[in-house]
Short mmCIF file of C-alpha atoms and ligand atoms in Angstrom, two decimals:
data_model
loop_
_atom_site.label_atom_id
_atom_site.label_comp_id
_atom_site.label_asym_id
_atom_site.label_seq_id
_atom_site.Cartn_x
_atom_site.Cartn_y
_atom_site.Cartn_z
CA MET A 1 -14.88 -69.44 24.40
CA LEU A 2 -13.45 -66.75 26.95
CA GLU A 3 -10.16 -66.68 25.10
CA GLN A 4 -11.62 -66.35 21.81
CA ALA A 5 -14.13 -63.70 22.92
CA LEU A 6 -11.40 -61.53 24.67
CA ARG A 7 -9.32 -61.80 21.50
CA GLU A 8 -12.20 -60.55 19.42
CA ILE A 9 -12.96 -57.75 21.69
CA GLU A 10 -9.57 -56.59 21.82
CA ALA A 11 -9.30 -56.57 18.12
CA ALA A 12 -12.58 -54.84 17.48
CA PRO A 13 -11.56 -51.86 15.14
CA ASP A 14 -14.71 -49.67 15.79
CA PRO A 15 -17.78 -49.25 18.04
CA GLN A 16 -19.90 -50.83 15.57
CA GLN A 17 -17.94 -53.98 15.19
CA LEU A 18 -17.62 -54.13 18.99
CA GLN A 19 -21.46 -54.02 19.34
CA ASP A 20 -21.85 -56.96 16.81
CA ILE A 21 -19.45 -58.88 19.09
CA ARG A 22 -21.46 -58.04 22.13
CA VAL A 23 -24.59 -59.21 20.44
CA ARG A 24 -22.93 -62.53 19.38
CA TYR A 25 -21.98 -63.38 22.91
CA LEU A 26 -24.15 -61.59 25.35
CA GLY A 27 -27.27 -60.73 22.98
CA LYS A 28 -30.66 -62.49 23.48
CA ARG A 29 -29.52 -65.24 21.21
CA GLY A 30 -25.79 -64.89 22.09
CA MET A 31 -23.54 -67.87 22.98
CA VAL A 32 -23.47 -66.83 26.59
CA THR A 33 -27.20 -66.44 26.85
CA GLN A 34 -27.71 -69.86 25.08
CA GLU A 35 -25.66 -71.61 27.72
CA LEU A 36 -27.57 -69.79 30.44
CA LYS A 37 -30.61 -71.20 28.94
CA ARG A 38 -29.14 -74.87 28.86
CA LEU A 39 -28.63 -74.80 32.64
CA GLY A 40 -32.34 -75.94 33.11
CA ALA A 41 -31.19 -79.15 31.68
CA LEU A 42 -28.64 -79.73 34.22
CA ARG A 43 -28.68 -81.43 37.73
CA PRO A 44 -29.15 -78.86 40.73
CA ASP A 45 -25.75 -79.17 41.96
CA GLU A 46 -24.09 -78.96 38.45
CA ARG A 47 -26.35 -76.16 37.72
CA ARG A 48 -25.19 -73.94 40.40
CA GLU A 49 -21.58 -74.28 39.66
CA ALA A 50 -22.10 -73.92 35.80
CA GLY A 51 -24.31 -70.81 36.71
CA GLN A 52 -21.73 -69.25 38.71
CA ARG A 53 -19.12 -69.95 35.90
CA ILE A 54 -21.24 -68.62 33.15
CA ASN A 55 -22.13 -65.36 35.17
CA ARG A 56 -18.45 -64.79 35.86
CA LEU A 57 -17.79 -65.35 32.08
CA LYS A 58 -20.54 -62.79 31.44
CA SER A 59 -19.30 -60.09 33.63
CA VAL A 60 -15.70 -60.61 32.29
CA LEU A 61 -16.80 -60.06 28.76
CA GLU A 62 -18.99 -57.22 29.76
CA GLU A 63 -16.12 -55.45 31.63
CA ALA A 64 -13.70 -56.18 28.58
CA ILE A 65 -16.21 -54.70 26.15
CA HIS A 66 -16.74 -51.56 28.50
CA GLU A 67 -13.02 -51.03 28.41
CA ARG A 68 -12.64 -51.68 24.61
CA ARG A 69 -15.43 -49.07 24.02
CA GLU A 70 -13.73 -46.50 26.10
CA ALA A 71 -10.40 -47.13 24.48
CA LEU A 72 -12.02 -46.86 21.12
CA GLU A 73 -13.66 -43.50 22.12
CA ARG A 74 -10.49 -42.12 23.47
CA GLU A 75 -8.72 -42.99 20.18
CA ALA A 76 -11.47 -41.27 18.15
CA VAL A 77 -10.99 -38.04 20.29
CA ARG A 78 -7.26 -38.28 19.78
CA ARG A 79 -7.54 -38.51 16.04
CA GLN A 80 -10.05 -35.75 15.89
CA LEU A 81 -7.64 -33.38 17.96
CA GLU A 82 -4.88 -34.38 15.80
CA SER A 83 -6.59 -33.55 12.53
CA GLU A 84 -7.64 -30.07 14.12
CA SER A 85 -4.30 -29.18 15.50
CA VAL A 86 -2.07 -26.65 14.05
CA ASP A 87 1.49 -27.44 13.19
CA VAL A 88 3.29 -24.37 14.56
CA THR A 89 6.50 -25.43 12.83
CA LEU A 90 4.96 -25.06 9.41
CA PRO A 91 6.33 -21.74 7.51
CA GLY A 92 3.61 -19.04 7.51
CA ALA A 93 1.86 -17.51 4.48
CA ARG A 94 3.88 -14.33 3.61
CA LEU A 95 2.09 -11.23 3.20
CA LYS A 96 2.88 -9.27 0.21
CA GLN A 97 4.40 -6.12 1.13
CA GLY A 98 3.47 -2.80 -0.47
CA GLY A 99 5.56 0.12 -1.16
CA LEU A 100 5.40 3.90 -1.96
CA HIS A 101 4.73 4.91 -5.43
CA LEU A 102 7.51 6.23 -7.56
CA MET A 103 5.79 9.71 -7.55
CA THR A 104 5.68 9.60 -3.86
CA LEU A 105 9.25 8.68 -3.48
CA VAL A 106 10.60 11.35 -5.75
CA THR A 107 8.33 14.06 -3.92
CA HIS A 108 9.61 12.77 -0.65
CA ARG A 109 13.20 13.19 -2.02
CA LEU A 110 12.51 16.56 -3.18
CA ILE A 111 11.07 17.66 0.08
CA GLU A 112 14.12 16.24 1.88
CA ILE A 113 16.41 18.14 -0.28
CA PHE A 114 14.73 21.47 0.29
CA VAL A 115 14.12 21.02 3.98
CA SER A 116 17.66 20.24 4.39
CA LEU A 117 18.32 23.82 2.70
CA GLY A 118 16.00 25.53 5.20
CA TYR A 119 12.67 25.74 3.26
CA GLU A 120 9.35 25.10 4.75
CA VAL A 121 6.73 22.95 3.27
CA ALA A 122 3.19 24.04 2.80
CA VAL A 123 0.13 22.50 0.63
CA GLY A 124 -2.94 24.24 -0.67
CA PRO A 125 -6.34 23.47 -2.07
CA GLU A 126 -6.64 21.97 -5.48
CA LEU A 127 -10.02 23.52 -6.19
CA GLU A 128 -8.92 27.25 -6.42
CA THR A 129 -10.67 30.51 -6.84
CA ASP A 130 -9.99 32.50 -10.13
CA TYR A 131 -8.30 35.16 -7.89
CA TYR A 132 -5.56 32.90 -6.43
CA ASN A 133 -5.02 30.81 -9.58
CA PHE A 134 -4.86 33.80 -12.08
CA THR A 135 -5.69 37.26 -11.01
CA ALA A 136 -3.42 37.73 -7.95
CA LEU A 137 -0.60 36.23 -10.11
CA ASN A 138 -0.96 39.10 -12.44
CA PHE A 139 -3.09 37.19 -15.15
CA PRO A 140 -5.82 39.84 -15.61
CA GLN A 141 -9.17 38.71 -16.78
CA GLU A 142 -9.12 38.13 -20.70
CA HIS A 143 -5.24 38.07 -20.47
CA PRO A 144 -3.99 35.68 -23.32
CA ALA A 145 -1.61 33.86 -21.06
CA ARG A 146 -4.64 32.21 -19.43
CA ASP A 147 -5.13 30.34 -22.61
CA THR A 148 -1.88 28.40 -21.90
CA GLN A 149 -3.42 27.11 -18.76
CA ASP A 150 -6.85 25.90 -19.75
CA THR A 151 -8.33 23.75 -17.05
CA PHE A 152 -11.56 22.53 -15.48
CA PHE A 153 -14.10 25.00 -14.07
CA THR A 154 -16.94 24.44 -11.70
CA THR A 155 -20.21 25.95 -12.27
CA ASP A 156 -19.69 28.48 -9.50
CA GLY A 157 -16.63 29.68 -11.11
CA ARG A 158 -13.83 27.98 -9.32
CA VAL A 159 -11.04 26.22 -11.11
CA MET A 160 -8.98 22.98 -10.72
CA ARG A 161 -5.74 24.73 -10.10
CA THR A 162 -3.41 24.65 -13.14
CA HIS A 163 -0.37 25.12 -11.17
CA THR A 164 1.00 25.43 -7.50
CA SER A 165 1.70 28.89 -7.86
CA PRO A 166 -1.56 30.22 -6.27
CA MET A 167 0.02 28.93 -2.82
CA GLN A 168 2.57 31.66 -3.37
CA VAL A 169 -0.20 34.31 -2.95
CA ARG A 170 -1.94 32.37 -0.09
CA TYR A 171 1.41 31.75 1.86
CA MET A 172 2.47 35.42 1.57
CA GLU A 173 -1.02 36.64 2.67
CA SER A 174 -0.51 34.94 6.00
CA HIS A 175 3.22 35.12 6.66
CA ARG A 176 5.80 37.84 6.68
CA PRO A 177 9.20 37.72 4.82
CA PRO A 178 11.90 36.54 4.95
CA PHE A 179 10.99 32.90 4.24
CA ARG A 180 11.89 29.90 2.04
CA LEU A 181 8.92 27.88 0.89
CA ILE A 182 8.09 24.91 -1.13
CA VAL A 183 4.68 23.56 -2.21
CA PRO A 184 4.29 20.11 -3.53
CA GLY A 185 1.15 19.22 -5.04
CA ARG A 186 -1.35 18.08 -7.70
CA ALA A 187 -2.24 20.37 -10.54
CA TYR A 188 -4.74 20.07 -13.59
CA ARG A 189 -4.98 21.03 -17.30
CA ASN A 190 -7.37 20.50 -19.95
CA GLU A 191 -4.92 18.33 -21.96
CA ALA A 192 -5.31 15.75 -24.78
CA VAL A 193 -3.80 12.82 -22.85
CA ASP A 194 -0.93 11.20 -24.55
CA VAL A 195 2.50 9.58 -23.48
CA THR A 196 3.65 12.87 -21.98
CA HIS A 197 0.50 14.61 -21.03
CA GLU A 198 -2.03 13.99 -18.31
CA ALA A 199 -5.01 16.05 -17.27
CA GLN A 200 -3.70 15.77 -13.63
CA PHE A 201 -0.04 15.96 -12.70
CA HIS A 202 2.24 17.23 -9.79
CA GLN A 203 4.26 20.15 -9.39
CA LEU A 204 6.82 21.54 -6.95
CA GLU A 205 6.74 25.21 -6.32
CA ALA A 206 9.42 27.17 -4.53
CA LEU A 207 9.24 30.68 -3.37
CA VAL A 208 12.02 32.63 -1.53
CA VAL A 209 11.40 36.21 -0.40
CA GLY A 210 13.60 38.47 1.56
CA GLU A 211 15.89 41.51 1.34
CA ARG A 212 18.21 41.60 -1.76
CA ILE A 213 17.23 38.14 -3.11
CA THR A 214 18.53 37.92 -6.57
CA MET A 215 18.50 35.92 -9.80
CA ALA A 216 21.79 34.59 -8.79
CA ASP A 217 20.06 32.90 -5.56
CA LEU A 218 17.47 31.53 -7.93
CA LYS A 219 20.27 29.71 -10.04
CA GLY A 220 21.84 28.78 -6.96
CA ALA A 221 18.73 27.14 -5.49
CA ILE A 222 17.96 25.16 -8.69
CA THR A 223 21.72 24.15 -8.90
CA GLU A 224 21.51 22.88 -5.31
CA MET A 225 18.56 20.78 -6.28
CA ALA A 226 20.07 19.44 -9.32
CA THR A 227 23.32 18.50 -7.56
CA ALA A 228 21.43 16.75 -4.82
CA LEU A 229 19.49 14.88 -7.48
CA PHE A 230 22.16 14.06 -10.08
CA GLY A 231 25.62 14.77 -8.37
CA ARG A 232 28.30 17.13 -9.05
CA ASP A 233 28.50 16.92 -12.78
CA THR A 234 25.08 18.70 -13.27
CA ARG A 235 24.63 22.26 -14.78
CA THR A 236 21.69 24.45 -14.86
CA ARG A 237 20.31 26.63 -17.78
CA LEU A 238 17.97 29.51 -17.88
CA GLN A 239 16.32 30.74 -21.02
CA PRO A 240 14.11 33.71 -21.23
CA ALA A 241 10.41 33.01 -21.00
CA TYR A 242 7.24 34.73 -20.12
CA PHE A 243 5.15 33.99 -17.17
CA PRO A 244 2.84 36.89 -15.85
CA PHE A 245 3.90 36.52 -12.15
CA VAL A 246 7.69 36.79 -12.62
CA GLU A 247 9.90 39.62 -14.14
CA PRO A 248 12.35 38.55 -15.49
CA GLY A 249 11.09 35.17 -16.20
CA ALA A 250 12.81 31.97 -17.61
CA GLU A 251 12.43 28.28 -18.26
CA PHE A 252 15.03 26.20 -16.65
CA ALA A 253 16.72 22.97 -17.50
CA ILE A 254 19.16 20.68 -15.76
CA TRP A 255 22.18 18.94 -17.29
CA TRP A 256 21.85 15.32 -16.72
CA THR A 257 23.88 12.16 -17.28
CA ASN A 258 21.93 9.01 -17.47
CA PRO A 259 23.93 6.53 -15.31
CA ARG A 260 22.46 3.50 -17.22
CA THR A 261 23.20 4.72 -20.65
CA GLY A 262 25.83 7.26 -20.18
CA GLU A 263 23.84 9.53 -22.33
CA GLN A 264 23.82 13.37 -21.50
CA GLN A 265 21.09 15.77 -22.07
CA TRP A 266 19.21 18.84 -20.92
CA LEU A 267 16.09 17.92 -18.84
CA GLU A 268 13.84 20.83 -19.35
CA LEU A 269 11.92 21.08 -16.08
CA GLY A 270 9.79 24.09 -15.57
CA GLY A 271 9.54 28.04 -15.20
CA CYS A 272 11.19 30.44 -12.80
CA GLY A 273 11.97 34.05 -12.33
CA MET A 274 11.98 37.05 -9.78
CA VAL A 275 8.51 37.59 -8.31
CA HIS A 276 6.68 40.29 -10.27
CA PRO A 277 6.00 43.63 -8.27
CA ASN A 278 2.18 43.25 -8.94
CA VAL A 279 2.28 39.91 -6.91
CA PHE A 280 3.95 41.53 -4.01
CA ARG A 281 1.37 44.42 -4.52
CA ALA A 282 -1.44 41.87 -4.23
CA VAL A 283 -0.31 40.69 -0.97
CA GLY A 284 0.92 44.06 0.39
CA TYR A 285 4.67 43.32 0.56
CA GLU A 286 7.06 46.28 0.20
CA GLY A 287 10.85 46.50 0.06
CA VAL A 288 11.42 42.96 -0.66
CA THR A 289 12.47 40.87 -3.53
CA GLY A 290 11.96 37.22 -4.28
CA PHE A 291 12.37 34.37 -6.77
CA ALA A 292 9.92 31.50 -7.59
CA PHE A 293 10.31 28.41 -9.59
CA GLY A 294 7.95 25.62 -10.40
CA PHE A 295 8.24 22.39 -12.25
CA GLY A 296 6.30 19.03 -13.07
CA ILE A 297 7.43 16.25 -10.71
CA GLU A 298 6.36 13.61 -13.33
CA ARG A 299 9.19 14.66 -15.63
CA LEU A 300 11.68 14.16 -12.82
CA ALA A 301 10.46 10.74 -12.21
CA LEU A 302 9.65 9.64 -15.99
CA ILE A 303 12.95 10.57 -17.56
CA PRO A 304 15.54 9.39 -15.01
CA PHE A 305 13.81 6.20 -14.54
CA GLY A 306 13.21 5.69 -18.39
CA ILE A 307 9.43 5.24 -18.02
CA PRO A 308 8.09 5.61 -21.66
CA ASP A 309 4.48 6.67 -20.77
CA ILE A 310 3.16 8.95 -18.13
CA ARG A 311 -0.07 6.99 -17.98
CA HIS A 312 1.74 4.32 -16.24
CA PHE A 313 1.76 6.37 -13.21
CA TYR A 314 -1.90 6.43 -12.69
CA GLN A 315 -2.94 2.84 -13.76
CA SER A 316 -2.19 1.07 -10.67
CA ASP A 317 -0.38 -1.80 -12.80
CA LEU A 318 1.55 -3.80 -10.24
CA ARG A 319 3.94 -4.82 -12.93
CA VAL A 320 5.10 -1.20 -13.21
CA LEU A 321 4.69 -0.36 -9.58
CA ASN A 322 6.75 -3.20 -8.27
CA GLN A 323 9.75 -2.10 -10.27
CA PHE A 324 10.22 1.12 -8.36
CA ARG A 325 9.82 -0.21 -4.83
CA GLY A 326 12.54 1.58 -2.87
CA ALA A 327 13.99 3.03 -6.16
CA VAL A 328 14.75 6.52 -4.61
N1 LIG B 401 3.44 27.97 -12.53
C1 LIG B 401 4.25 28.02 -13.67
C2 LIG B 401 3.73 26.81 -14.56
O1 LIG B 401 2.95 25.93 -14.06
C3 LIG B 401 5.75 27.60 -13.48
C4 LIG B 401 6.37 28.70 -12.70
C5 LIG B 401 6.51 28.72 -11.34
C6 LIG B 401 6.94 29.81 -13.49
C7 LIG B 401 7.17 29.76 -10.70
C8 LIG B 401 7.55 30.86 -12.78
C9 LIG B 401 7.67 30.79 -11.45
O2 LIG B 401 3.99 26.72 -15.96
#
């Protein structure tokens, strides 16, 4: 019986079955208990010897059951730990890496180009006063040129700036010439939105003021920018145009070769000219000349990258955004 019982105890797969074995041998009606009960039928000398034997058997079984129980418990803990453990050799879950928006990349590139040419960078308020957006820039009240820059007005008469040019005036009010300045930033117009028009867009403004600054310096500055962007083959074109805050005024375009298609074309970018004397008068400057130009940054991102619709820039569509990570 001892051998048999020990084998069963050793093989018990879990605490419940171990308990069953215990009951079968050592319980009230267990085999060992039964034997103890039978001792009464024996002669006293036999009874003593048998009694000792059965008690030894009992304590051997109890010890074996105790050990088996502890072994099962240790095993359960081990399994639990194993199931909760972390496999540090598994490859990690990769985080998706973001990137800068194409507009940001192009703007940074432009800033880099102009900073390398010695320009300062300033930014200004998007909600402007009528004075800075129009009046100080030589758009008098009721001037028809205001109609070309319809925008959004607040009830207290302020305006969402229609261009970055108001920063020309703000900057000149607080700085003395000579200086070279660029102003990147958002502008707004009351546009019917379509593939090439949005009610909000970005401009880069440039203003250079000093002694004897000329139209040749203006053309040189635009050409420097064009060369930095498109390489040596580029050309710059100025065509007469009217903006109240410059005289003479022009629209400028850059000759551009698309490296993907080989196609060559003029990329009409924006306006430029020599700062109008009335603008210098508004900020109290005398004895200086200067040039200014300004253009929409979207065009510079849309056309070279072949983006068919300006609205893609503002829809946060990852299929669009992912294409231009690190593109500039
Ligand atoms: N501010 C003008 C526009 O938005 C562009 C411009 C800037 C023209 C500087 C001349 C000089 O249309």
